[in-house]
Tab-separated table of C-alpha atoms in Angstrom:
chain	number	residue	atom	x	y	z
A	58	UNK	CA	21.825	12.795	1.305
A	59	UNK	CA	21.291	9.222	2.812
A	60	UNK	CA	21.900	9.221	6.683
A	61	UNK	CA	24.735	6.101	6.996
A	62	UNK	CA	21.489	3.852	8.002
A	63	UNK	CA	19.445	4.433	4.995
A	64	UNK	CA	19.522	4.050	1.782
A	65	UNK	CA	17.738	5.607	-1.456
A	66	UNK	CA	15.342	4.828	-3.413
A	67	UNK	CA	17.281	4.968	-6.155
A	68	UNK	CA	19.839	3.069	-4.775
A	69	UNK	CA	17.382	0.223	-3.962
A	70	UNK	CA	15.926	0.247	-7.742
A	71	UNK	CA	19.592	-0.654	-8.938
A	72	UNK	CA	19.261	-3.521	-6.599
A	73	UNK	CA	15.667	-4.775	-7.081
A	74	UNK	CA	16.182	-7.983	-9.274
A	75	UNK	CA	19.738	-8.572	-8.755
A	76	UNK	CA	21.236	-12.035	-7.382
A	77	UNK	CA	22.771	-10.003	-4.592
A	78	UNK	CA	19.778	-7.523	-3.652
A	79	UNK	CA	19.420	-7.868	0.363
A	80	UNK	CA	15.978	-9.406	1.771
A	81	UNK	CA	13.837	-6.720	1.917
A	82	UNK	CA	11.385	-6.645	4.572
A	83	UNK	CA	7.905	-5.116	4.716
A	84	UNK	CA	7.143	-3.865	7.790
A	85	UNK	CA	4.264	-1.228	7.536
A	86	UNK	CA	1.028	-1.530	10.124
A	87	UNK	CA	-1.856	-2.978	8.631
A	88	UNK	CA	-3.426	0.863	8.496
A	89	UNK	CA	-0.804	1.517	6.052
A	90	UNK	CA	-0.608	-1.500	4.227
A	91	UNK	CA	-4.738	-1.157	3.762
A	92	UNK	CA	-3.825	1.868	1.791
A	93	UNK	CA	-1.742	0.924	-0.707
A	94	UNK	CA	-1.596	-2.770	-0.664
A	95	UNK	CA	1.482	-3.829	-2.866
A	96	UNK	CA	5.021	-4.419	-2.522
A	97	UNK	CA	8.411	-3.295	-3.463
A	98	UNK	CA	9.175	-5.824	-6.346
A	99	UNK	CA	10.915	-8.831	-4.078
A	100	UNK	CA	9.784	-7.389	-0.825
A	101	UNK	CA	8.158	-9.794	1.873
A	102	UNK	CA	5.931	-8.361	4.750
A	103	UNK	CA	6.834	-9.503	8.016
A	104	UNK	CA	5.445	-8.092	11.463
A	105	UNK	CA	7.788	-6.485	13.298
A	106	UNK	CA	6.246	-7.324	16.577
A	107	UNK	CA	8.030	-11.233	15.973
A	108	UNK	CA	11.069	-9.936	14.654
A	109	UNK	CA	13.364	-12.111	16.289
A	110	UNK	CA	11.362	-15.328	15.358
A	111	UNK	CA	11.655	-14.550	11.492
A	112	UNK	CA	14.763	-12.603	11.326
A	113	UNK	CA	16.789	-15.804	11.598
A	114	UNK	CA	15.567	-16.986	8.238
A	115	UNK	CA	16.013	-14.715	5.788
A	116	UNK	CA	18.179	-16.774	4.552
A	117	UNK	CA	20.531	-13.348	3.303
A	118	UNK	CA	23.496	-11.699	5.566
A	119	UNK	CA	22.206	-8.006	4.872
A	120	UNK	CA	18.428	-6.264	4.989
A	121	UNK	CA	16.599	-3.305	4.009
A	122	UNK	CA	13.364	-2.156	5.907
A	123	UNK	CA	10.646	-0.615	4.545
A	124	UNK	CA	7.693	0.941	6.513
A	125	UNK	CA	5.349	3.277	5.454
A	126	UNK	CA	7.764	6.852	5.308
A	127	UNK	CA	11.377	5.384	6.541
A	128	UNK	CA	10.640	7.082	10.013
A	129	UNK	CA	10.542	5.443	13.553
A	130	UNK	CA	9.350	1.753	12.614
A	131	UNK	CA	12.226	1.137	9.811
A	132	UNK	CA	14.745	2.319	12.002
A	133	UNK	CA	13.570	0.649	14.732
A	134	UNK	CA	13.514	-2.500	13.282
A	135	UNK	CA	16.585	-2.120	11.549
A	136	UNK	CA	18.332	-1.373	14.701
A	137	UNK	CA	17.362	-4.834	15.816
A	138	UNK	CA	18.494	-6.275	12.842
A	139	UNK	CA	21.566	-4.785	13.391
A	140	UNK	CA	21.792	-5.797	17.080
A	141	UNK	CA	21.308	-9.377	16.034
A	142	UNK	CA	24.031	-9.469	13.824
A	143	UNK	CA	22.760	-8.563	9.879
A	144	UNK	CA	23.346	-5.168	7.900
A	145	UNK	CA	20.298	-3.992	7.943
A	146	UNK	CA	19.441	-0.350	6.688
A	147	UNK	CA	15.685	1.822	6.180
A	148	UNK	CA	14.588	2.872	3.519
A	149	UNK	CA	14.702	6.699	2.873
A	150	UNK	CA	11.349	7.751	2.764
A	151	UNK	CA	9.944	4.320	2.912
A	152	UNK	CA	6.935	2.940	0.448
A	153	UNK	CA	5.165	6.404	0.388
A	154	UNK	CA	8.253	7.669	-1.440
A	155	UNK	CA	8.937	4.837	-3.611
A	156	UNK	CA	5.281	5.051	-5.006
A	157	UNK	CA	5.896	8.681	-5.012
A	158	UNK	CA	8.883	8.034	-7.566
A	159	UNK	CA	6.278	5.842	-9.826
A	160	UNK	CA	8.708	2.827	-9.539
A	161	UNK	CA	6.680	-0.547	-10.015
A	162	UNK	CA	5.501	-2.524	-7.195
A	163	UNK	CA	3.606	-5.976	-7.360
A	164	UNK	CA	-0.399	-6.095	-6.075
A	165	UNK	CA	-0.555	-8.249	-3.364
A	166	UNK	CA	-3.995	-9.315	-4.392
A	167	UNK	CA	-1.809	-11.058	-6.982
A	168	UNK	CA	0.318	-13.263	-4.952
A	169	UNK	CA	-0.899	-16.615	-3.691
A	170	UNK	CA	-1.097	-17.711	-0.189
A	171	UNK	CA	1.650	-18.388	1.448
A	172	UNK	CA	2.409	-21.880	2.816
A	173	UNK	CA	3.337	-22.216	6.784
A	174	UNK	CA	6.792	-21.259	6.269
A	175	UNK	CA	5.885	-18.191	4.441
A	176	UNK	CA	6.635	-19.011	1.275
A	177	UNK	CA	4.542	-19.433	-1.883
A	178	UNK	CA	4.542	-22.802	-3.859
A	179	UNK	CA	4.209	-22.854	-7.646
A	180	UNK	CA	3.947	-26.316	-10.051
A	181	UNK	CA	4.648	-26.817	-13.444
A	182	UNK	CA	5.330	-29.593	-16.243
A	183	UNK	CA	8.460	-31.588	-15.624
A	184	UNK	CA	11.699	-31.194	-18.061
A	185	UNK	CA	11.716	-27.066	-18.453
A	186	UNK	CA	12.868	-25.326	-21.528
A	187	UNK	CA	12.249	-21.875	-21.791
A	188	UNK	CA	9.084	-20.241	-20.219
A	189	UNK	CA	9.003	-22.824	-17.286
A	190	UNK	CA	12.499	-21.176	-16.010
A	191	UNK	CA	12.152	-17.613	-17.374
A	192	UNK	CA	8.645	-17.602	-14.775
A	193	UNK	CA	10.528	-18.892	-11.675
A	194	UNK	CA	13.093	-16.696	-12.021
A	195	UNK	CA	10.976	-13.734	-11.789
A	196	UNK	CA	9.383	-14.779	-9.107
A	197	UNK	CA	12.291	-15.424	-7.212
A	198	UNK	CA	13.723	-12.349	-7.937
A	199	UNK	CA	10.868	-9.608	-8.057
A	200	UNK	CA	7.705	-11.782	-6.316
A	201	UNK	CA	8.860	-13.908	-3.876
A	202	UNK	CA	12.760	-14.820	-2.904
A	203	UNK	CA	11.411	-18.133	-1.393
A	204	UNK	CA	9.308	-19.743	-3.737
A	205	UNK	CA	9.245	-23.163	-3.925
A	206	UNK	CA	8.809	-24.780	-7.735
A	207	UNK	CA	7.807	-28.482	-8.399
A	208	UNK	CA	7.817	-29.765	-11.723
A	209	UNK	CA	5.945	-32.763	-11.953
A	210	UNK	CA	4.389	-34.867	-14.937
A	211	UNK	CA	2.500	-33.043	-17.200
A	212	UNK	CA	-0.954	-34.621	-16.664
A	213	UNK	CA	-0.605	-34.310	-12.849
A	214	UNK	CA	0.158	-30.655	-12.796
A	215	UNK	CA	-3.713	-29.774	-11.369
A	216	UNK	CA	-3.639	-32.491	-9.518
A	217	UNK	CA	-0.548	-31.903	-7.519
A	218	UNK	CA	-1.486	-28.106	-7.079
A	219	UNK	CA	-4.378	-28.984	-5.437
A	220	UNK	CA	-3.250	-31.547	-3.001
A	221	UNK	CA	-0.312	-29.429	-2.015
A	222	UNK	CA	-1.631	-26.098	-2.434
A	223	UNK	CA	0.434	-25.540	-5.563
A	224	UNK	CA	-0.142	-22.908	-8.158
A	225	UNK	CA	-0.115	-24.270	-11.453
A	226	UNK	CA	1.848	-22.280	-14.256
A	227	UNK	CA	2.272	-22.656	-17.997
A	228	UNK	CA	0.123	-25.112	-18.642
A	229	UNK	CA	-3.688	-24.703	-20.345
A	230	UNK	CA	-6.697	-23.840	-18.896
A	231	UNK	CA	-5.047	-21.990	-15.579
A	232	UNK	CA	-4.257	-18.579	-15.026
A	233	UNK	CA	-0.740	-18.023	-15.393
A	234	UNK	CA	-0.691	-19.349	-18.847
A	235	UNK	CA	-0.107	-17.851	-22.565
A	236	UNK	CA	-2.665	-15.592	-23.695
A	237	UNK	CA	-3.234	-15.046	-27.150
A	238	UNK	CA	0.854	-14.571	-28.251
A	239	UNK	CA	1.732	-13.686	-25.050
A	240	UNK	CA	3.540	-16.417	-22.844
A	241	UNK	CA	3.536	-17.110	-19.628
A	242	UNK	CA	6.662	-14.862	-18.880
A	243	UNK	CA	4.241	-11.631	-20.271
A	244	UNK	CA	1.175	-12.724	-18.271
A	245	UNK	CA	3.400	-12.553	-15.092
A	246	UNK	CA	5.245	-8.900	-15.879
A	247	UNK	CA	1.760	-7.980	-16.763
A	248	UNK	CA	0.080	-9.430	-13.579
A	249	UNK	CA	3.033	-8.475	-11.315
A	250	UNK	CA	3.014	-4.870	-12.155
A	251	UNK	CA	6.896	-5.071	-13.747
A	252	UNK	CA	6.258	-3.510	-17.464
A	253	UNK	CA	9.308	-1.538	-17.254
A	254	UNK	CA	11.337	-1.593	-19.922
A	255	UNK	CA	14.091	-3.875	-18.928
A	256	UNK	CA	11.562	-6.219	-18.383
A	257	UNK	CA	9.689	-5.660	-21.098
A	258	UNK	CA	11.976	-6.587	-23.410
A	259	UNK	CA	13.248	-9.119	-21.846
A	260	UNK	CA	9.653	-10.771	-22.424
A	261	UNK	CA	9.903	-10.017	-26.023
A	262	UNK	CA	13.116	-12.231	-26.234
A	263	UNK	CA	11.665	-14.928	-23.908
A	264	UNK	CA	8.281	-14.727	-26.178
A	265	UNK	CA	10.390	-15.277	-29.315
A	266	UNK	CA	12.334	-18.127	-28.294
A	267	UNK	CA	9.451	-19.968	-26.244
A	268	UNK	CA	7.232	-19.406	-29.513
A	269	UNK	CA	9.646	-19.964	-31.970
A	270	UNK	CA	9.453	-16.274	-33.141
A	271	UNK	CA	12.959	-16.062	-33.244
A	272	UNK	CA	12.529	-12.611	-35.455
A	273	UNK	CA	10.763	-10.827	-32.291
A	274	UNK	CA	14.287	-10.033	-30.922
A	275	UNK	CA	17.768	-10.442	-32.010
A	276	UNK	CA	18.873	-12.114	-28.579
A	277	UNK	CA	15.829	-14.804	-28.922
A	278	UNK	CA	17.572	-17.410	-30.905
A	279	UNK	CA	20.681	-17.149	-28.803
A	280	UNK	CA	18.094	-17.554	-25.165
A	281	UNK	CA	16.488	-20.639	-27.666
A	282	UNK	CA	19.812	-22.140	-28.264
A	283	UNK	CA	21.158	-21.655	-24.650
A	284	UNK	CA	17.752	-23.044	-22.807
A	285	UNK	CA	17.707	-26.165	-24.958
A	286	UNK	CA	21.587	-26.762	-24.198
A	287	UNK	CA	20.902	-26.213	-20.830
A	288	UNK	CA	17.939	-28.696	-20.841
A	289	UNK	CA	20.841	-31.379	-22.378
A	290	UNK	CA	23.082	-30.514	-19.667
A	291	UNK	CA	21.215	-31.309	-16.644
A	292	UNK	CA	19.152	-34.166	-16.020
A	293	UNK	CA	17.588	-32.669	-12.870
A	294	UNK	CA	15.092	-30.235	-13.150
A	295	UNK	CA	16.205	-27.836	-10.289
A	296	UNK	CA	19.859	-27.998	-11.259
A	297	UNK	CA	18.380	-26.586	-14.236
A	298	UNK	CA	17.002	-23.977	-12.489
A	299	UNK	CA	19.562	-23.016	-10.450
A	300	UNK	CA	21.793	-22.771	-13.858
A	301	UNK	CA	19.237	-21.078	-15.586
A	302	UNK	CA	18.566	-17.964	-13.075
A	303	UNK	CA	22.403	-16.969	-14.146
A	304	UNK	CA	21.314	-17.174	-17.471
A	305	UNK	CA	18.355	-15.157	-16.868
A	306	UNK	CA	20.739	-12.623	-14.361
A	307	UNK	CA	22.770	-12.437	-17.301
A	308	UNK	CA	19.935	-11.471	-20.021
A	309	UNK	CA	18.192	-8.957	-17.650
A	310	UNK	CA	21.495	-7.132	-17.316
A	311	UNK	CA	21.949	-7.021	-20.855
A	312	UNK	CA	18.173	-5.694	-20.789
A	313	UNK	CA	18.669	-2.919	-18.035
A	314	UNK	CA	22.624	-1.917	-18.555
A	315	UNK	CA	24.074	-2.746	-21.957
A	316	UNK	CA	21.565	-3.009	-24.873
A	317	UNK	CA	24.075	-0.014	-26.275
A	318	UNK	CA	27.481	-1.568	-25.468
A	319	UNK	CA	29.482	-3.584	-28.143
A	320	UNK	CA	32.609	-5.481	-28.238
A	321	UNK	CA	34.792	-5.196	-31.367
A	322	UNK	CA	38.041	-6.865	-31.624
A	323	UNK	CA	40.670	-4.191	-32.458
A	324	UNK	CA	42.038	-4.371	-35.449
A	325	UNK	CA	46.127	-4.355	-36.683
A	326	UNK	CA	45.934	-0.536	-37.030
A	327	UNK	CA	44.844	0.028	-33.702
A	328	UNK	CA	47.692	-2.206	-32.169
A	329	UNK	CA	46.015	-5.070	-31.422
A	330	UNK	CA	48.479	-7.641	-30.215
A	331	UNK	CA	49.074	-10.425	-32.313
């Protein structure tokens, strides 16, 4: 059982991708890191030796610390976090266990360079539909919290990237692009090391209705139909994405929690009221 300033691993995976999940901080020595360089899905590393120059921007109210077995270094840290004000708890075990457990966790060799505030910076074509939201909000929620996204003219995507250290997405000839019949939204669970099945079929519904597959998945045409309403809706394209990572909350949800549930309306003979 959890002590009261822990919590599970299993606990934490119910979390992981969630609108509410807590910043979680990284803060295992570089020894440990070395050895099994990647991250809890949405984890940043921080070092806890200038804890109280980052811990005033998370940007979140509540923390969970993760060092390399949930011993003297997450608790320690979490303490602080605690002393400065946040609800901040370790993580039982730490990353050894949640490896351990075979839960996914993204290859840091996979994420781009931070800017100077930490954060990484992506760029994609202007006026987003489908794939060009579905990307940013995995990032945001199992990459990086942070991540800045510019969408700019199509023809100055490159361009921009490379004066402002941008990664370029969905567009040709980069790397986080479609392949084949995949889209951009399967290169990135692929890349990220997220193929669970949530996830996965989330992909297949964002697949169908960025490729006009609709037959893929049921829920495709109703993601198509809601992405190009949303596109009518807002003018600007980061309103859109703000709306759009509900919509996307919403879908993975569906994905992880309720795939089996349905709503009937009752009938007469089970006194519905009229």
């Amino acid at each position: 059982m959890p002590f009261p300033t822990t919590i599970s691993i299993e606990k934490l995976s119910r979390l992981v991708g969630t609108p509410n999940c807590p910043a979680l901080i990284d803060v295992r020595t570089e020894e440990d890191f070395a050895a099994d360089p990647r991250l809890i899905p949405g984890s940043v590393r921080r070092p806890h030796a200038q804890l109280e120059d980052w811990a005033t921007r998370l940007g979140r109210s509540s923390a969970i610390v993760i060092c390399h077995q949930g011993k003297k270094l997450g608790e320690g840290v979490a303490a602080w976090l605690r002393h400065l004000g946040l609800a901040a708890e370790t993580l039982e075990g730490g990353h050894e266990a949640w490896a351990a457990a075979g839960l996914p966790a993204v290859p840091a060799t996979q994420l781009p360079a931070p800017d100077a505030s930490g954060r990484t910076v992506w760029v994609t074509r202007a006026r987003p539909k489908i794939d060009r939201i579905a990307c940013p909000w995995l990032i945001r929620r199992f990459v990086d919290p942070q991540a800045v996204f510019l969408f700019v003219a199509p023809q100055e995507v490159v361009a921009v990237g490379e004066r402002f250290n941008a990664v370029p997405f969905d567009i040709e000839g980069v790397f986080w692009s479609h392949r084949g019949e995949l889209c951009t939204f399967d290169v990135m669970v692929e890349e990220f090391g997220l193929s669970t099945e949530p996830l996965l079929r989330l992909a297949r519904i964002v697949r169908g209705a960025d490729t006009a597959r609709l037959d893929l998945e049921p829920q495709a045409a109703g993601l198509l139909a809601a992405s190009l309403g949303l596109s009518r809706l807002f003018s600007d394209d980061l309103e859109q994405l703000e709306a759009g990572m509900t919509l996307y909350d919403a879908f993975y949800r569906w994905c992880r929690d309720a795939t089996d549930e349905t709503h009937n309306w009752p009938s007469a003979k089970q006194g519905a009221i009229r």
